[in-house]
mmCIF file of C-alpha atoms in Angstrom:
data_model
loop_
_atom_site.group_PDB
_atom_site.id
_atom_site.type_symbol
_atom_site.label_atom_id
_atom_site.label_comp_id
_atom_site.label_asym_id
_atom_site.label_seq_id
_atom_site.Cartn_x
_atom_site.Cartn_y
_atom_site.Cartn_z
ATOM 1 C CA UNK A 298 -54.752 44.220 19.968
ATOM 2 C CA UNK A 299 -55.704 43.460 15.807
ATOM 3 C CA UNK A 300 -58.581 45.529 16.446
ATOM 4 C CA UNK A 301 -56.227 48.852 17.099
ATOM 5 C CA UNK A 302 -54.274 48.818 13.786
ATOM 6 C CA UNK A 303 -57.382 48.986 12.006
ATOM 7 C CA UNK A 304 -57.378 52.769 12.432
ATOM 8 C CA UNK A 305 -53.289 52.952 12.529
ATOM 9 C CA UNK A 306 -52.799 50.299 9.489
ATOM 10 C CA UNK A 307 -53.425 52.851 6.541
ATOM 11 C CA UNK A 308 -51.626 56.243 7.393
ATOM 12 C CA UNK A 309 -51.816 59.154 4.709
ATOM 13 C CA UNK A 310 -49.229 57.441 2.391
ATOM 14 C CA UNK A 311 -49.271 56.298 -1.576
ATOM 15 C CA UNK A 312 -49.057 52.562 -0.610
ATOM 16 C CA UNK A 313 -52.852 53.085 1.220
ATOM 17 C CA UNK A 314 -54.358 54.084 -2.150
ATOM 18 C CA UNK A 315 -55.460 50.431 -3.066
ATOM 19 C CA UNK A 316 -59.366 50.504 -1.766
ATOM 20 C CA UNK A 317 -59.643 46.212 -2.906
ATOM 21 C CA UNK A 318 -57.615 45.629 -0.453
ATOM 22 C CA UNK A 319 -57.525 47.649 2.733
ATOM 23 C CA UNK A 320 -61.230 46.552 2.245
ATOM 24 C CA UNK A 321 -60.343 43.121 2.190
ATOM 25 C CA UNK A 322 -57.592 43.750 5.412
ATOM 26 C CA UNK A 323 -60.040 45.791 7.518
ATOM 27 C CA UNK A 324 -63.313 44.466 6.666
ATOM 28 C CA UNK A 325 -63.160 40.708 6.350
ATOM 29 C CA UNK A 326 -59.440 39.785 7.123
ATOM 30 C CA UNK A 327 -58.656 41.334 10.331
ATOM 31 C CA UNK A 328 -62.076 40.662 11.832
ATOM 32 C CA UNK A 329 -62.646 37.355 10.620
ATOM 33 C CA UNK A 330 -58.793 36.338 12.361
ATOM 34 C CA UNK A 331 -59.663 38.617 15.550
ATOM 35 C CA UNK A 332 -63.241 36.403 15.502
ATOM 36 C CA UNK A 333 -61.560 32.672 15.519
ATOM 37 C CA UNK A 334 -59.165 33.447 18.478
ATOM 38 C CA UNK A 335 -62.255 34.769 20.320
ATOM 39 C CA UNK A 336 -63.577 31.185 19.336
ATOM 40 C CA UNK A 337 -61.092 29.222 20.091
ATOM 41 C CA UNK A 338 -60.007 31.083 23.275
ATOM 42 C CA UNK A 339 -63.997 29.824 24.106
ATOM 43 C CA UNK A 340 -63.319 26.153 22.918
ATOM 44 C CA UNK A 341 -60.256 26.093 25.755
ATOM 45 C CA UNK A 342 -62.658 27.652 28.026
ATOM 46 C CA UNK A 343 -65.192 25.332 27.907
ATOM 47 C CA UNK A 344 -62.407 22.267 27.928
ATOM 48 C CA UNK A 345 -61.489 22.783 31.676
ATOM 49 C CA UNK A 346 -64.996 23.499 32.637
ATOM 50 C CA UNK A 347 -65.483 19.959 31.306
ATOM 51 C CA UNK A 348 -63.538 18.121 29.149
ATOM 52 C CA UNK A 349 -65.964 15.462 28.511
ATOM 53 C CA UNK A 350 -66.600 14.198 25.283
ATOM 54 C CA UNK A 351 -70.786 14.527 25.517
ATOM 55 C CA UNK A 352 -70.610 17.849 27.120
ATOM 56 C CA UNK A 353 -73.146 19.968 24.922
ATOM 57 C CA UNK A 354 -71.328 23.384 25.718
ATOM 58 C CA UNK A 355 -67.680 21.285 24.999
ATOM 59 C CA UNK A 356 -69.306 20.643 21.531
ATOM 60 C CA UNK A 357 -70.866 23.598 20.612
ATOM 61 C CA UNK A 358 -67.679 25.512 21.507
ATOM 62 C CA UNK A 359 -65.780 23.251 18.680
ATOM 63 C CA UNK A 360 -68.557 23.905 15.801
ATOM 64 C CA UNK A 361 -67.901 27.161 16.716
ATOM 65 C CA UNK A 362 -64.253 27.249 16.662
ATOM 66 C CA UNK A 363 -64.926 25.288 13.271
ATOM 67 C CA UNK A 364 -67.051 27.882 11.906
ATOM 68 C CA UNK A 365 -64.573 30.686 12.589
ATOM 69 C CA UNK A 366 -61.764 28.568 10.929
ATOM 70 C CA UNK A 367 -64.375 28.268 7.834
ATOM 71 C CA UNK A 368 -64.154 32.376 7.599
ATOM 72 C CA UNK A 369 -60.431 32.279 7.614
ATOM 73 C CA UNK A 370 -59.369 29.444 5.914
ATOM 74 C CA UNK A 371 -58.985 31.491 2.410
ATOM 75 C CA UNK A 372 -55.973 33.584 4.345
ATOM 76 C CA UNK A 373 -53.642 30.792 2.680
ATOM 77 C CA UNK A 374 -50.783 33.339 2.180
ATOM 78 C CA UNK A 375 -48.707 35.848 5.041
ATOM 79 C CA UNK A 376 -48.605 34.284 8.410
ATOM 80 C CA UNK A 377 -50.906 30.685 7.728
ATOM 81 C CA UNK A 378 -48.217 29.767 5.016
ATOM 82 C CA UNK A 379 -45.269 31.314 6.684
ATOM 83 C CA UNK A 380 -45.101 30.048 10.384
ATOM 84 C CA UNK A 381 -47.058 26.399 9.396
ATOM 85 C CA UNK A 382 -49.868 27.636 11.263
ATOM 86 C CA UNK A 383 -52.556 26.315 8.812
ATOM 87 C CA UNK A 384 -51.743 22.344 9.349
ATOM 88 C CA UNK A 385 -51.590 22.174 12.935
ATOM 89 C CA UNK A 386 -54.368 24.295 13.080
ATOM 90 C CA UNK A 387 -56.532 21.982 10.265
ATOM 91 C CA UNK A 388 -54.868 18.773 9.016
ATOM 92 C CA UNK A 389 -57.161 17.692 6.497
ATOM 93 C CA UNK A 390 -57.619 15.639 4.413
ATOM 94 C CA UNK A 391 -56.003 12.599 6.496
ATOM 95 C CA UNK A 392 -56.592 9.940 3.502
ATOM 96 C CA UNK A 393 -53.747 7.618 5.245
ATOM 97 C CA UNK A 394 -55.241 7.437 8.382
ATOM 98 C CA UNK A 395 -52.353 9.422 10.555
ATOM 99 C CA UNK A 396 -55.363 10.631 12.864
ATOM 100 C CA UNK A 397 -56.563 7.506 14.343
ATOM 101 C CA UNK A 398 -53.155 5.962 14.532
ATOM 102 C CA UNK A 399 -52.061 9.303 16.721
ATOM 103 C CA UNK A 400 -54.865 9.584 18.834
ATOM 104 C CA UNK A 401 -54.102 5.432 19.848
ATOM 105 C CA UNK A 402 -50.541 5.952 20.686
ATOM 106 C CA UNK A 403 -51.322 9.228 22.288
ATOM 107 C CA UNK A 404 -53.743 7.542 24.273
ATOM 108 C CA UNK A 405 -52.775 4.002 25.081
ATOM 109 C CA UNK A 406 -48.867 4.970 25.699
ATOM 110 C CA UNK A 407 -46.394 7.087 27.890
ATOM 111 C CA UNK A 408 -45.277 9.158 24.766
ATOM 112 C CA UNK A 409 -48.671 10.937 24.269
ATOM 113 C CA UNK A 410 -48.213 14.829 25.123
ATOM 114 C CA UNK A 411 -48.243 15.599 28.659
ATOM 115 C CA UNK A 412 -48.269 19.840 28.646
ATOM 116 C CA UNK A 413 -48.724 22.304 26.288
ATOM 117 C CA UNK A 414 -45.233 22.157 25.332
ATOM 118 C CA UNK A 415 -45.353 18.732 24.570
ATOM 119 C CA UNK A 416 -48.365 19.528 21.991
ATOM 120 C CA UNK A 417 -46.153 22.061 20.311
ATOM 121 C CA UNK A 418 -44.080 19.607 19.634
ATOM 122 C CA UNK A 419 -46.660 16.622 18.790
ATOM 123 C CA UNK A 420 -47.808 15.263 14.738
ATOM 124 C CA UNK A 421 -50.017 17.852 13.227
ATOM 125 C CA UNK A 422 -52.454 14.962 12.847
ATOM 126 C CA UNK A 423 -52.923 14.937 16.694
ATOM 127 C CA UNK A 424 -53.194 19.060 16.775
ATOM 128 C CA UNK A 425 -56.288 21.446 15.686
ATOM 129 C CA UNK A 426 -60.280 21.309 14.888
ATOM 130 C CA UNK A 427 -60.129 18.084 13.214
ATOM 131 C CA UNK A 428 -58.230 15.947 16.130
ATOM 132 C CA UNK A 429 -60.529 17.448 18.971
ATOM 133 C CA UNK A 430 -63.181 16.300 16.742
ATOM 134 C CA UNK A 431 -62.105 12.810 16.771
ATOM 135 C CA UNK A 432 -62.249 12.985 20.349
ATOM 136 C CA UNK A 433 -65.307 14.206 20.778
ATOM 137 C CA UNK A 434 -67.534 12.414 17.841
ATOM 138 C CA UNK A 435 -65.773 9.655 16.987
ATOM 139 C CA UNK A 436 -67.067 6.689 18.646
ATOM 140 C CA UNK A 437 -63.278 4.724 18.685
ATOM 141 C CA UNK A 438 -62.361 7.644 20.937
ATOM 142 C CA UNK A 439 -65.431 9.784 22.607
ATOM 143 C CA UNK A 440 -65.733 7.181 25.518
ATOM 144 C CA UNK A 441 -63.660 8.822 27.972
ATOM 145 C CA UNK A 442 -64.682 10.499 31.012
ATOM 146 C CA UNK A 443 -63.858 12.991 33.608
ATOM 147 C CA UNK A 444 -60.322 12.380 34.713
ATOM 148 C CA UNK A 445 -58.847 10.032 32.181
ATOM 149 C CA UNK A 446 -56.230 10.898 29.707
ATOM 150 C CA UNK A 447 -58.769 11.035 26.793
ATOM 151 C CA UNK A 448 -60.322 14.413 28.831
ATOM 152 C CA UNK A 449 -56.755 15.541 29.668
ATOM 153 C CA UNK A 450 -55.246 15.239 26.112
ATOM 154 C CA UNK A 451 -58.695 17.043 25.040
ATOM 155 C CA UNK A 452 -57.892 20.253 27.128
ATOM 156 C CA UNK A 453 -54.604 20.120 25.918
ATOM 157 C CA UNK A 454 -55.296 20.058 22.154
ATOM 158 C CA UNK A 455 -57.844 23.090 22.148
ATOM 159 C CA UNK A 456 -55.232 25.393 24.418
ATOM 160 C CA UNK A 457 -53.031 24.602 21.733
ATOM 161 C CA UNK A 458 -55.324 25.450 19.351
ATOM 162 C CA UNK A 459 -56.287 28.528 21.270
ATOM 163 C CA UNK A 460 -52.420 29.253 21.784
ATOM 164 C CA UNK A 461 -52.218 29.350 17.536
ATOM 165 C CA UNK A 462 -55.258 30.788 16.817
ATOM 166 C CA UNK A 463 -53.874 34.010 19.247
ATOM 167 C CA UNK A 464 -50.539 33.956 17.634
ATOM 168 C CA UNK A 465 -51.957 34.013 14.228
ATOM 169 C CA UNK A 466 -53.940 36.964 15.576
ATOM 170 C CA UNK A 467 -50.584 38.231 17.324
ATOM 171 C CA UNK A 468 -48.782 37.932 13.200
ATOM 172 C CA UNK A 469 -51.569 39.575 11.382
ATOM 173 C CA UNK A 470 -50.866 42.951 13.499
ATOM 174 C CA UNK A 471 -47.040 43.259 11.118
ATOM 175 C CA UNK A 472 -48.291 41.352 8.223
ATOM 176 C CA UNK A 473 -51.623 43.656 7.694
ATOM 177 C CA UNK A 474 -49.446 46.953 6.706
ATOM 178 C CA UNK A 475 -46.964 44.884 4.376
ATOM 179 C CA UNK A 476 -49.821 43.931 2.482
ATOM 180 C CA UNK A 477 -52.175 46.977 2.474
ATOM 181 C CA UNK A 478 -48.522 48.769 2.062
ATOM 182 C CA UNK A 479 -47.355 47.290 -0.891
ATOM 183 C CA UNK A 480 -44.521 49.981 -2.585
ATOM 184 C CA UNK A 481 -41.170 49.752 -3.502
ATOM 185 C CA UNK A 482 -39.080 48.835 -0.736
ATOM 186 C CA UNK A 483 -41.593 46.331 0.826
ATOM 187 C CA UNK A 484 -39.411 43.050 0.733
ATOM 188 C CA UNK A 485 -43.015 41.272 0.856
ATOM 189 C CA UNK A 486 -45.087 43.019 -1.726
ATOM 190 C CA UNK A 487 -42.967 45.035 -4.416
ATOM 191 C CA UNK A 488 -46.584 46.516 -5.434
ATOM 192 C CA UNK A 489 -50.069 46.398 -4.944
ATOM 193 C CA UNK A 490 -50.713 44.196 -7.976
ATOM 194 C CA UNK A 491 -48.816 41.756 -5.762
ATOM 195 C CA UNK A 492 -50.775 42.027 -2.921
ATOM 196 C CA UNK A 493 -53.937 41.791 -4.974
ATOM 197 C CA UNK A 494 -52.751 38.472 -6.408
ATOM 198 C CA UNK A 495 -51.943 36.727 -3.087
ATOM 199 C CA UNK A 496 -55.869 37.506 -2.076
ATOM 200 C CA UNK A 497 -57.047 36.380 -5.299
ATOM 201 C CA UNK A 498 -55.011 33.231 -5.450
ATOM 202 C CA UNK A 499 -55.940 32.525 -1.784
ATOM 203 C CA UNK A 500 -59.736 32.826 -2.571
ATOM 204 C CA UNK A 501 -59.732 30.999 -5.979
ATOM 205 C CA UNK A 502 -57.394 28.312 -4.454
ATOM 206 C CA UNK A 503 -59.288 27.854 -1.115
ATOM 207 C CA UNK A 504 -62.431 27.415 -3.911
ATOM 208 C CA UNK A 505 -60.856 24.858 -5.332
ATOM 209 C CA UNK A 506 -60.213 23.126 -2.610
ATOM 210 C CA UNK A 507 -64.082 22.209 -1.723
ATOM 211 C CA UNK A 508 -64.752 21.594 -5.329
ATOM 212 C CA UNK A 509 -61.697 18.483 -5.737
ATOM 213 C CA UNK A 510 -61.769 17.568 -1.862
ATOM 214 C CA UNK A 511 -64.430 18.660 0.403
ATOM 215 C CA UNK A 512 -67.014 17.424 -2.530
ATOM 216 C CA UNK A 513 -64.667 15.370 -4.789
ATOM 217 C CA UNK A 514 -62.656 13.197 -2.274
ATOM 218 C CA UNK A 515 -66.656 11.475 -1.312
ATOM 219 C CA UNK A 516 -67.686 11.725 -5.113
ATOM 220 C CA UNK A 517 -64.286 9.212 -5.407
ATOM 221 C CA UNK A 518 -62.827 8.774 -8.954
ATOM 222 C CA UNK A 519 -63.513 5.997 -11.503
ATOM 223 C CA UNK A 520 -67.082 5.599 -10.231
ATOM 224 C CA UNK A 521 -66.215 4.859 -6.974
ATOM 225 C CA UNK A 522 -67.072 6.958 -4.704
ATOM 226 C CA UNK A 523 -65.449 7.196 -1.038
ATOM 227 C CA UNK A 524 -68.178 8.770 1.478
ATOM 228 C CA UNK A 525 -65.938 7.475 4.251
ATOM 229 C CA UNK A 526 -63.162 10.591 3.200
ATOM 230 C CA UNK A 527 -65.816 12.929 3.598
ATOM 231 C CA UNK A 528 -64.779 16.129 5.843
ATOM 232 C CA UNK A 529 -66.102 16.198 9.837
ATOM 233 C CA UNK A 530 -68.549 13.082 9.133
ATOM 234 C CA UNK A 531 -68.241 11.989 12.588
ATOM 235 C CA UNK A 532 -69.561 15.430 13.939
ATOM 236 C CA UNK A 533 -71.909 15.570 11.041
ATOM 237 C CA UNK A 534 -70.736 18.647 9.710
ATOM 238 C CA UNK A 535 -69.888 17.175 5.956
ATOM 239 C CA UNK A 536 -72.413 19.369 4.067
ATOM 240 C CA UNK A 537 -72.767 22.252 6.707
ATOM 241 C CA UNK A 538 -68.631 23.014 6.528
ATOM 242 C CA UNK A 539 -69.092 23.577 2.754
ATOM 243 C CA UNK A 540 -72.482 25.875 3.154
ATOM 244 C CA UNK A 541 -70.101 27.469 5.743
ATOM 245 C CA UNK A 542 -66.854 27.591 3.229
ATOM 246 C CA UNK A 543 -68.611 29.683 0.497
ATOM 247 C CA UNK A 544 -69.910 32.325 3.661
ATOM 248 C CA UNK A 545 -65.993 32.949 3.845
ATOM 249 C CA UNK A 546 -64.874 32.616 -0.059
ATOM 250 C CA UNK A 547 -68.002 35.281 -0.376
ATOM 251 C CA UNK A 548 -67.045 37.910 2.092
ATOM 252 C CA UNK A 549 -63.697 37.750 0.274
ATOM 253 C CA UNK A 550 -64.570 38.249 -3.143
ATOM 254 C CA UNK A 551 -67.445 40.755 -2.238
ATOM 255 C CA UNK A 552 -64.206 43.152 -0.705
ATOM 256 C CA UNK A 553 -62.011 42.641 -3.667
ATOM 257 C CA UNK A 554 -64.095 44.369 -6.266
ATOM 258 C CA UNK A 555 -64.703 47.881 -6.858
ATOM 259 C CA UNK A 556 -67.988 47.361 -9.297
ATOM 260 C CA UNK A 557 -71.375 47.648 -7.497
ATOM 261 C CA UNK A 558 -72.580 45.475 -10.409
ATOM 262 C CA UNK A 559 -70.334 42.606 -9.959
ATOM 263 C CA UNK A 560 -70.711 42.843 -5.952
ATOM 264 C CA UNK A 561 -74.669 41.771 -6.299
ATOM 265 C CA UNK A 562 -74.283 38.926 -9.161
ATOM 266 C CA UNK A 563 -71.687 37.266 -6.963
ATOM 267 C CA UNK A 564 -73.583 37.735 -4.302
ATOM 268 C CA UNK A 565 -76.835 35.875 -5.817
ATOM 269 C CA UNK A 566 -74.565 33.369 -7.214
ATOM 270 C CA UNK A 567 -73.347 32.780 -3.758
ATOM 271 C CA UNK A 568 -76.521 32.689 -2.251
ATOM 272 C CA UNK A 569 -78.028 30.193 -5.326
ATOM 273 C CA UNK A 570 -74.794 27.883 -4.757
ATOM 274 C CA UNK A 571 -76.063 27.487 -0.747
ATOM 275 C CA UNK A 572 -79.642 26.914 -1.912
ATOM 276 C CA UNK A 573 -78.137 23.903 -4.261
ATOM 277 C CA UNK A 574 -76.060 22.633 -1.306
ATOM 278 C CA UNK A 575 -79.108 22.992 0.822
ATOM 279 C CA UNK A 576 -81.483 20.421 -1.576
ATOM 280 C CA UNK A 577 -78.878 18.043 -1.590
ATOM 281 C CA UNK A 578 -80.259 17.293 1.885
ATOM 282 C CA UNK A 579 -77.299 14.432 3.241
ATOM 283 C CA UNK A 580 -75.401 15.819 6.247
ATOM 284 C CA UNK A 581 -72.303 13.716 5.544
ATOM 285 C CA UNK A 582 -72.749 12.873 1.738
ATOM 286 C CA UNK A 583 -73.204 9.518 2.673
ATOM 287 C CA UNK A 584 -75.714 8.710 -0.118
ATOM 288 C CA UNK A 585 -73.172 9.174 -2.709
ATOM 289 C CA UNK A 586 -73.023 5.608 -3.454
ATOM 290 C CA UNK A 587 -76.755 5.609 -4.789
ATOM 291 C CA UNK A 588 -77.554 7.550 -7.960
ATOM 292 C CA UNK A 589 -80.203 9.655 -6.753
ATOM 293 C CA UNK A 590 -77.676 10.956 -4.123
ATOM 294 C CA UNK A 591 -74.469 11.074 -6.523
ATOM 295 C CA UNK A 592 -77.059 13.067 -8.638
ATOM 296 C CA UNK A 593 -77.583 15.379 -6.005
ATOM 297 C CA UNK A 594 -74.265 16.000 -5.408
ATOM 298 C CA UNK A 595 -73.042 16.595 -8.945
ATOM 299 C CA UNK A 596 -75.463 19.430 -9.283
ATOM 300 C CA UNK A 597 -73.927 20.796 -6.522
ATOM 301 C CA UNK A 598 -70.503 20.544 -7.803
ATOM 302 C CA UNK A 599 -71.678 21.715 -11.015
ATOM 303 C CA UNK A 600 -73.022 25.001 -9.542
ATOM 304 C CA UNK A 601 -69.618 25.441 -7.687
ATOM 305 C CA UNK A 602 -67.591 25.429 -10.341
ATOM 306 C CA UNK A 603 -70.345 27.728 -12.576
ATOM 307 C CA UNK A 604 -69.395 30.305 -9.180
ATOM 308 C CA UNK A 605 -65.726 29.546 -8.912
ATOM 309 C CA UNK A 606 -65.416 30.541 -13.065
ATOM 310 C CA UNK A 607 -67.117 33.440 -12.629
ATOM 311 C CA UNK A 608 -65.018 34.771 -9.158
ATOM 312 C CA UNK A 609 -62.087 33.821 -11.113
ATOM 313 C CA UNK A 610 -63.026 35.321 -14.467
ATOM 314 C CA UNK A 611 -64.391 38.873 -13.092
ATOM 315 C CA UNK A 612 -62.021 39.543 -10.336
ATOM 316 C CA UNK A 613 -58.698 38.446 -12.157
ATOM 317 C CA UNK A 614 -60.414 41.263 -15.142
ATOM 318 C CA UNK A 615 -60.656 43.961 -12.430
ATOM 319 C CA UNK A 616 -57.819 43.323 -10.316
ATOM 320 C CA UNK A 617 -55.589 42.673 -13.353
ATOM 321 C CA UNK A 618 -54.193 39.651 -11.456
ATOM 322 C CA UNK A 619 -54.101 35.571 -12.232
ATOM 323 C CA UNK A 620 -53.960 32.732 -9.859
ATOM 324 C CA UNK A 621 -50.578 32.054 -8.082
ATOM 325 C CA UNK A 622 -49.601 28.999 -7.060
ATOM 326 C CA UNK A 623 -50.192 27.472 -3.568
ATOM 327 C CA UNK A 624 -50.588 24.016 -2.353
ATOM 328 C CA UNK A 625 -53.388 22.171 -0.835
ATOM 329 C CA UNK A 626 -53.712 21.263 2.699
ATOM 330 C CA UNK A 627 -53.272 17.409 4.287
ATOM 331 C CA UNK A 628 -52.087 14.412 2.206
#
């Protein structure tokens, strides 16, 4: 259904006159949404074909699912932010440990969800990518098998997940023309400058976000580093979620500017910043507690915040817009 207001979104009106972002709406935001419930809707799939935590197609359906989140993630405003979406689709960070404490009750009690209702319902920390992760990587909770509760609480978390990545779908059909319609009368965007700022502050702010936490919560503070917080280390995805990240924060800023120029030097910075990732060579940024590896990663980070100044500095100049404010994700 997203895919048919692409051609109906933008009628022959003044409000359609902003090019930054119906390109951003029709080229990167309504695909990128359409792609993850396609994903997801797969990752449910594969679930009751078999639920079991070693299944290869069961796994490569999540990383999937995972990398279609990692394209959408920067959406932070509209529908993600209005209906909650965002945490019970990815709770994370989970520094207090709600996960594991969730998954145990869920699975060694009678209160643990029982139908897709009753996941509605359940902790975000036991909903979304990160919680079927735990079940399926984790060692303290991957050693279920065919017909136990661990495989039946699997299928029900990624049909849930499925179930919100549809509806988010479902919400970007009305929110698309509200933002690529921003006039007076729009209750959601008075103008377009509006709109233009909730895209910026969604791409700088989802930036952010892997510089202090998917690379500073493992970097730690005081010089002591934490490589235990780092993102999706049980599935091994630590490194590969942030290569991932800037693949989404890219196609964004590439659609919000006008200037051919400015397109290919983000661009190359973009692709430099995934050759620095690349080198630092440490799957889960486990090596952070040696120099050589803290070295590694601090290059990184160095690099990503060189990018991040310059997406923030050139686009805010062309779209004459600066950051809003929106909150990070998890505790």
């Amino acid at each position: 259904m997203i895919r048919a207001i692409l051609a109906a979104a933008c009628l022959a009106t003044p409000a359609c006159a902003d090019e930054a972002i119906d390109r951003a709406v029709e080229q990167v935001i309504l695909p990128a949404v359409a792609d993850f419930a396609d994903r997801t809707e797969a990752l449910a799939e594969a679930a009751e074909a078999d639920c079991t935590p070693l299944s290869p197609v069961l796994r490569a359906a999540w990383e999937g699912a995972m990398e279609g989140w990692l394209m959408v993630q920067d959406f932070r405003f509209g529908p993600l932010e209005a209906t909650g979406l965002r945490e019970a689709i990815a709770y994370w960070p989970d520094t207090r440990g709600f996960r594991p404490r969730a998954l145990n009750r869920a699975l060694t009690t009678a209160t643990g969800p029982q139908s897709e209702q009753d996941m509605a319902g359940a902790p975000i920390s036991l909903r979304g990518l990160y919680a079927i992760e735990a079940m399926l990587f984790d060692p303290r909770f991957n050693t279920y098998g065919a017909g136990e509760p661990g495989c039946d609480l699997v299928r029900l978390m990624a049909a849930d997940l499925a179930g919100n990545a549809a509806l988010l779908e479902e919400e970007w059909e009305d929110f698309a023309p509200l933002l690529q319609g921003a006039e007076a009368g729009n209750a959601t965007y008075f103008n377009a400058a509006e709109a233009r700022q909730a895209l910026f502050t969604g791409l700088v702010v989802s930036m952010q976000f892997d510089m202090l936490e998917r690379l500073g919560l493992p970097l730690g503070t005081g010089g002591e580093p934490r490589p235990e917080l780092a993102e999706s280390r049980v599935s091994g995805r630590t490194l590969q979620n942030i290569i991932d990240a800037t693949r989404g924060h890219e196609a964004l800023a590439l659609a919000l500017t006008d200037d051919p120029a400015t397109r290919a030097e983000l661009a190359a910075d973009f692709d430099d910043l995934r050759e620095r990732l690349r080198a630092i060579d440490d799957p889960v940024l486990a090596n952070v507690s040696e120099p050589a590896g803290r070295f590694m990663v601090d290059v990184a980070a160095t690099a990503y915040t060189a990018v991040w100044t310059k997406v923030n500095r050139l686009l805010s100049e062309e779209l004459g817009v600066t950051m809003g404010v929106v909150g990070f994700d998890g505790d």
